[in-house]
Amino acid sequence: LLPLSLAYPTLAKGEARIGDRLRLVMQNSRLRLVQMAGPEAGFTWWGEDGEADAFLTAYAYYADWHASRALHISLPAEHWQRVLEVYAKQAAKTPLLQRALILHFAREMQLPVNTLLEGLLADLGQAGEGEEVALDDSGLTSPVMAAPNSQLGLALARVLAADLAAQSKVSLPAAFVAGLDGARQQVASSTQPFAEAVRL
């Protein structure tokens, strides 16, 4: 849904047949996404029972938000609030890098994130250096999924959180600022594809 949603507005201006085909694919994909949702409209890995996973739920809603906008489907604001509800329940057990991404998704979706961001900044200020994990540069191993608590994963979380704080005009706590320069240097020197994306 995400790549199609981003491409659709441009491609739909071209040949009508292509636009109609893309619209149908996106509509069917949105329907499949809705069918994948578990109880209380949350998402779990591989359809397992239990509590919704905060990152997977946020990612699904983020994709649906982009698709809905591309298709000009209007949904009530309360629909998107589910992202923050699951985050609030799961934050303590969600890796800090995933939390930073969730809040980036939520802010783009125009949800209120400042209070949650303050909590993330405080937790990152106390997080330490992270685990030593060697990640290959092929892009096959994502720090987001495979090593969010690695040194690179926490550095990425700090850089993302600092960027989000600047956009949201949230003050950085001193403990967070102390590790920010080192995090930026680590992200700047990494050749891992996700780190390159964050730099861009």
PDB file of N, CA and C in Angstrom, residues 4-48:
ATOM      1  N   LEU A   4       2.383   2.140  -3.508  1.00  0.00           N
ATOM      2  CA  LEU A   4       1.300   2.460  -4.437  1.00  0.00           C
ATOM      3  C   LEU A   4       0.644   3.795  -4.085  1.00  0.00           C
ATOM      4  N   SER A   5       0.490   4.040  -2.788  1.00  0.00           N
ATOM      5  CA  SER A   5      -0.139   5.292  -2.347  1.00  0.00           C
ATOM      6  C   SER A   5       0.696   6.503  -2.750  1.00  0.00           C
ATOM      7  N   LEU A   6       2.011   6.351  -2.659  1.00  0.00           N
ATOM      8  CA  LEU A   6       2.888   7.457  -3.018  1.00  0.00           C
ATOM      9  C   LEU A   6       2.938   7.673  -4.527  1.00  0.00           C
ATOM     10  N   ALA A   7       2.848   6.575  -5.274  1.00  0.00           N
ATOM     11  CA  ALA A   7       2.941   6.668  -6.735  1.00  0.00           C
ATOM     12  C   ALA A   7       1.604   7.021  -7.393  1.00  0.00           C
ATOM     13  N   TYR A   8       0.511   6.664  -6.745  1.00  0.00           N
ATOM     14  CA  TYR A   8      -0.812   6.772  -7.378  1.00  0.00           C
ATOM     15  C   TYR A   8      -1.172   8.188  -7.866  1.00  0.00           C
ATOM     16  N   PRO A   9      -0.997   9.232  -7.048  1.00  0.00           N
ATOM     17  CA  PRO A   9      -1.405  10.564  -7.519  1.00  0.00           C
ATOM     18  C   PRO A   9      -0.737  10.976  -8.817  1.00  0.00           C
ATOM     19  N   THR A  10       0.523  10.590  -9.006  1.00  0.00           N
ATOM     20  CA  THR A  10       1.228  10.928 -10.242  1.00  0.00           C
ATOM     21  C   THR A  10       0.789  10.026 -11.392  1.00  0.00           C
ATOM     22  N   LEU A  11       0.758   8.712 -11.133  1.00  0.00           N
ATOM     23  CA  LEU A  11       0.426   7.768 -12.202  1.00  0.00           C
ATOM     24  C   LEU A  11      -1.027   7.900 -12.653  1.00  0.00           C
ATOM     25  N   ALA A  12      -1.915   8.288 -11.732  1.00  0.00           N
ATOM     26  CA  ALA A  12      -3.332   8.400 -12.078  1.00  0.00           C
ATOM     27  C   ALA A  12      -3.599   9.551 -13.042  1.00  0.00           C
ATOM     28  N   LYS A  13      -2.645  10.481 -13.147  1.00  0.00           N
ATOM     29  CA  LYS A  13      -2.808  11.608 -14.079  1.00  0.00           C
ATOM     30  C   LYS A  13      -2.530  11.187 -15.523  1.00  0.00           C
ATOM     31  N   GLY A  14      -1.908  10.012 -15.688  1.00  0.00           N
ATOM     32  CA  GLY A  14      -1.575   9.535 -17.025  1.00  0.00           C
ATOM     33  C   GLY A  14      -2.731   8.770 -17.647  1.00  0.00           C
ATOM     34  N   GLU A  15      -2.415   7.635 -18.207  1.00  0.00           N
ATOM     35  CA  GLU A  15      -3.414   6.821 -18.895  1.00  0.00           C
ATOM     36  C   GLU A  15      -4.489   6.361 -17.919  1.00  0.00           C
ATOM     37  N   ALA A  16      -5.742   6.547 -18.258  1.00  0.00           N
ATOM     38  CA  ALA A  16      -6.863   6.229 -17.359  1.00  0.00           C
ATOM     39  C   ALA A  16      -6.863   4.750 -16.967  1.00  0.00           C
ATOM     40  N   ARG A  17      -6.501   3.892 -17.894  1.00  0.00           N
ATOM     41  CA  ARG A  17      -6.497   2.449 -17.611  1.00  0.00           C
ATOM     42  C   ARG A  17      -5.539   2.114 -16.465  1.00  0.00           C
ATOM     43  N   ILE A  18      -4.381   2.786 -16.442  1.00  0.00           N
ATOM     44  CA  ILE A  18      -3.402   2.542 -15.383  1.00  0.00           C
ATOM     45  C   ILE A  18      -3.930   3.050 -14.045  1.00  0.00           C
ATOM     46  N   GLY A  19      -4.513   4.239 -14.048  1.00  0.00           N
ATOM     47  CA  GLY A  19      -5.076   4.791 -12.822  1.00  0.00           C
ATOM     48  C   GLY A  19      -6.178   3.918 -12.260  1.00  0.00           C
ATOM     49  N   ASP A  20      -7.066   3.416 -13.135  1.00  0.00           N
ATOM     50  CA  ASP A  20      -8.169   2.549 -12.685  1.00  0.00           C
ATOM     51  C   ASP A  20      -7.638   1.253 -12.097  1.00  0.00           C
ATOM     52  N   ARG A  21      -6.611   0.699 -12.741  1.00  0.00           N
ATOM     53  CA  ARG A  21      -6.012  -0.553 -12.255  1.00  0.00           C
ATOM     54  C   ARG A  21      -5.377  -0.358 -10.881  1.00  0.00           C
ATOM     55  N   LEU A  22      -4.619   0.725 -10.727  1.00  0.00           N
ATOM     56  CA  LEU A  22      -3.976   1.004  -9.439  1.00  0.00           C
ATOM     57  C   LEU A  22      -5.010   1.237  -8.340  1.00  0.00           C
ATOM     58  N   ARG A  23      -6.070   1.964  -8.669  1.00  0.00           N
ATOM     59  CA  ARG A  23      -7.130   2.212  -7.685  1.00  0.00           C
ATOM     60  C   ARG A  23      -7.736   0.896  -7.207  1.00  0.00           C
ATOM     61  N   LEU A  24      -7.988  -0.025  -8.135  1.00  0.00           N
ATOM     62  CA  LEU A  24      -8.567  -1.318  -7.779  1.00  0.00           C
ATOM     63  C   LEU A  24      -7.618  -2.116  -6.887  1.00  0.00           C
ATOM     64  N   VAL A  25      -6.328  -2.118  -7.233  1.00  0.00           N
ATOM     65  CA  VAL A  25      -5.334  -2.833  -6.423  1.00  0.00           C
ATOM     66  C   VAL A  25      -5.294  -2.259  -5.004  1.00  0.00           C
ATOM     67  N   MET A  26      -5.307  -0.935  -4.899  1.00  0.00           N
ATOM     68  CA  MET A  26      -5.252  -0.294  -3.580  1.00  0.00           C
ATOM     69  C   MET A  26      -6.526  -0.563  -2.772  1.00  0.00           C
ATOM     70  N   GLN A  27      -7.668  -0.528  -3.430  1.00  0.00           N
ATOM     71  CA  GLN A  27      -8.919  -0.811  -2.726  1.00  0.00           C
ATOM     72  C   GLN A  27      -8.933  -2.241  -2.191  1.00  0.00           C
ATOM     73  N   ASN A  28      -8.478  -3.176  -3.007  1.00  0.00           N
ATOM     74  CA  ASN A  28      -8.420  -4.579  -2.570  1.00  0.00           C
ATOM     75  C   ASN A  28      -7.392  -4.765  -1.456  1.00  0.00           C
ATOM     76  N   SER A  29      -6.277  -4.056  -1.543  1.00  0.00           N
ATOM     77  CA  SER A  29      -5.245  -4.162  -0.507  1.00  0.00           C
ATOM     78  C   SER A  29      -5.743  -3.588   0.813  1.00  0.00           C
ATOM     79  N   ARG A  30      -6.481  -2.492   0.765  1.00  0.00           N
ATOM     80  CA  ARG A  30      -7.057  -1.926   1.985  1.00  0.00           C
ATOM     81  C   ARG A  30      -8.036  -2.914   2.611  1.00  0.00           C
ATOM     82  N   LEU A  31      -8.832  -3.579   1.782  1.00  0.00           N
ATOM     83  CA  LEU A  31      -9.784  -4.565   2.293  1.00  0.00           C
ATOM     84  C   LEU A  31      -9.056  -5.719   2.964  1.00  0.00           C
ATOM     85  N   ARG A  32      -7.969  -6.196   2.352  1.00  0.00           N
ATOM     86  CA  ARG A  32      -7.169  -7.270   2.954  1.00  0.00           C
ATOM     87  C   ARG A  32      -6.566  -6.819   4.277  1.00  0.00           C
ATOM     88  N   LEU A  33      -6.112  -5.574   4.324  1.00  0.00           N
ATOM     89  CA  LEU A  33      -5.531  -5.040   5.555  1.00  0.00           C
ATOM     90  C   LEU A  33      -6.568  -5.034   6.681  1.00  0.00           C
ATOM     91  N   VAL A  34      -7.768  -4.601   6.379  1.00  0.00           N
ATOM     92  CA  VAL A  34      -8.848  -4.580   7.372  1.00  0.00           C
ATOM     93  C   VAL A  34      -9.131  -6.000   7.872  1.00  0.00           C
ATOM     94  N   GLN A  35      -9.122  -6.960   6.955  1.00  0.00           N
ATOM     95  CA  GLN A  35      -9.397  -8.347   7.333  1.00  0.00           C
ATOM     96  C   GLN A  35      -8.290  -8.940   8.198  1.00  0.00           C
ATOM     97  N   MET A  36      -7.077  -8.402   8.093  1.00  0.00           N
ATOM     98  CA  MET A  36      -5.958  -8.895   8.891  1.00  0.00           C
ATOM     99  C   MET A  36      -5.979  -8.379  10.325  1.00  0.00           C
ATOM    100  N   ALA A  37      -6.751  -7.327  10.562  1.00  0.00           N
ATOM    101  CA  ALA A  37      -6.795  -6.741  11.905  1.00  0.00           C
ATOM    102  C   ALA A  37      -7.406  -7.729  12.892  1.00  0.00           C
ATOM    103  N   GLY A  38      -6.857  -7.718  14.092  1.00  0.00           N
ATOM    104  CA  GLY A  38      -7.357  -8.592  15.140  1.00  0.00           C
ATOM    105  C   GLY A  38      -8.400  -7.885  15.984  1.00  0.00           C
ATOM    106  N   PRO A  39      -8.632  -8.394  17.200  1.00  0.00           N
ATOM    107  CA  PRO A  39      -9.587  -7.768  18.108  1.00  0.00           C
ATOM    108  C   PRO A  39      -9.224  -6.302  18.364  1.00  0.00           C
ATOM    109  N   GLU A  40     -10.221  -5.469  18.465  1.00  0.00           N
ATOM    110  CA  GLU A  40     -10.046  -4.041  18.733  1.00  0.00           C
ATOM    111  C   GLU A  40      -9.187  -3.363  17.664  1.00  0.00           C
ATOM    112  N   ALA A  41      -9.222  -3.898  16.455  1.00  0.00           N
ATOM    113  CA  ALA A  41      -8.539  -3.304  15.294  1.00  0.00           C
ATOM    114  C   ALA A  41      -7.039  -3.149  15.496  1.00  0.00           C
ATOM    115  N   GLY A  42      -6.419  -4.101  16.186  1.00  0.00           N
ATOM    116  CA  GLY A  42      -4.972  -4.125  16.347  1.00  0.00           C
ATOM    117  C   GLY A  42      -4.370  -5.214  15.473  1.00  0.00           C
ATOM    118  N   PHE A  43      -3.046  -5.187  15.353  1.00  0.00           N
ATOM    119  CA  PHE A  43      -2.353  -6.149  14.495  1.00  0.00           C
ATOM    120  C   PHE A  43      -1.296  -6.901  15.295  1.00  0.00           C
ATOM    121  N   THR A  44      -1.219  -8.209  15.061  1.00  0.00           N
ATOM    122  CA  THR A  44      -0.212  -9.046  15.705  1.00  0.00           C
ATOM    123  C   THR A  44       0.608  -9.739  14.618  1.00  0.00           C
ATOM    124  N   TRP A  45       1.773 -10.250  14.999  1.00  0.00           N
ATOM    125  CA  TRP A  45       2.621 -10.946  14.030  1.00  0.00           C
ATOM    126  C   TRP A  45       2.012 -12.283  13.660  1.00  0.00           C
ATOM    127  N   TRP A  46       1.938 -12.557  12.376  1.00  0.00           N
ATOM    128  CA  TRP A  46       1.474 -13.837  11.837  1.00  0.00           C
ATOM    129  C   TRP A  46       0.082 -14.202  12.312  1.00  0.00           C
ATOM    130  N   GLY A  47      -0.740 -13.198  12.644  1.00  0.00           N
ATOM    131  CA  GLY A  47      -2.109 -13.472  13.054  1.00  0.00           C
ATOM    132  C   GLY A  47      -2.236 -14.161  14.397  1.00  0.00           C
ATOM    133  N   GLU A  48      -1.193 -14.069  15.210  1.00  0.00           N
ATOM    134  CA  GLU A  48      -1.243 -14.733  16.517  1.00  0.00           C
ATOM    135  C   GLU A  48      -2.266 -14.049  17.419  1.00  0.00           C
TER     136      GLU A  48
END
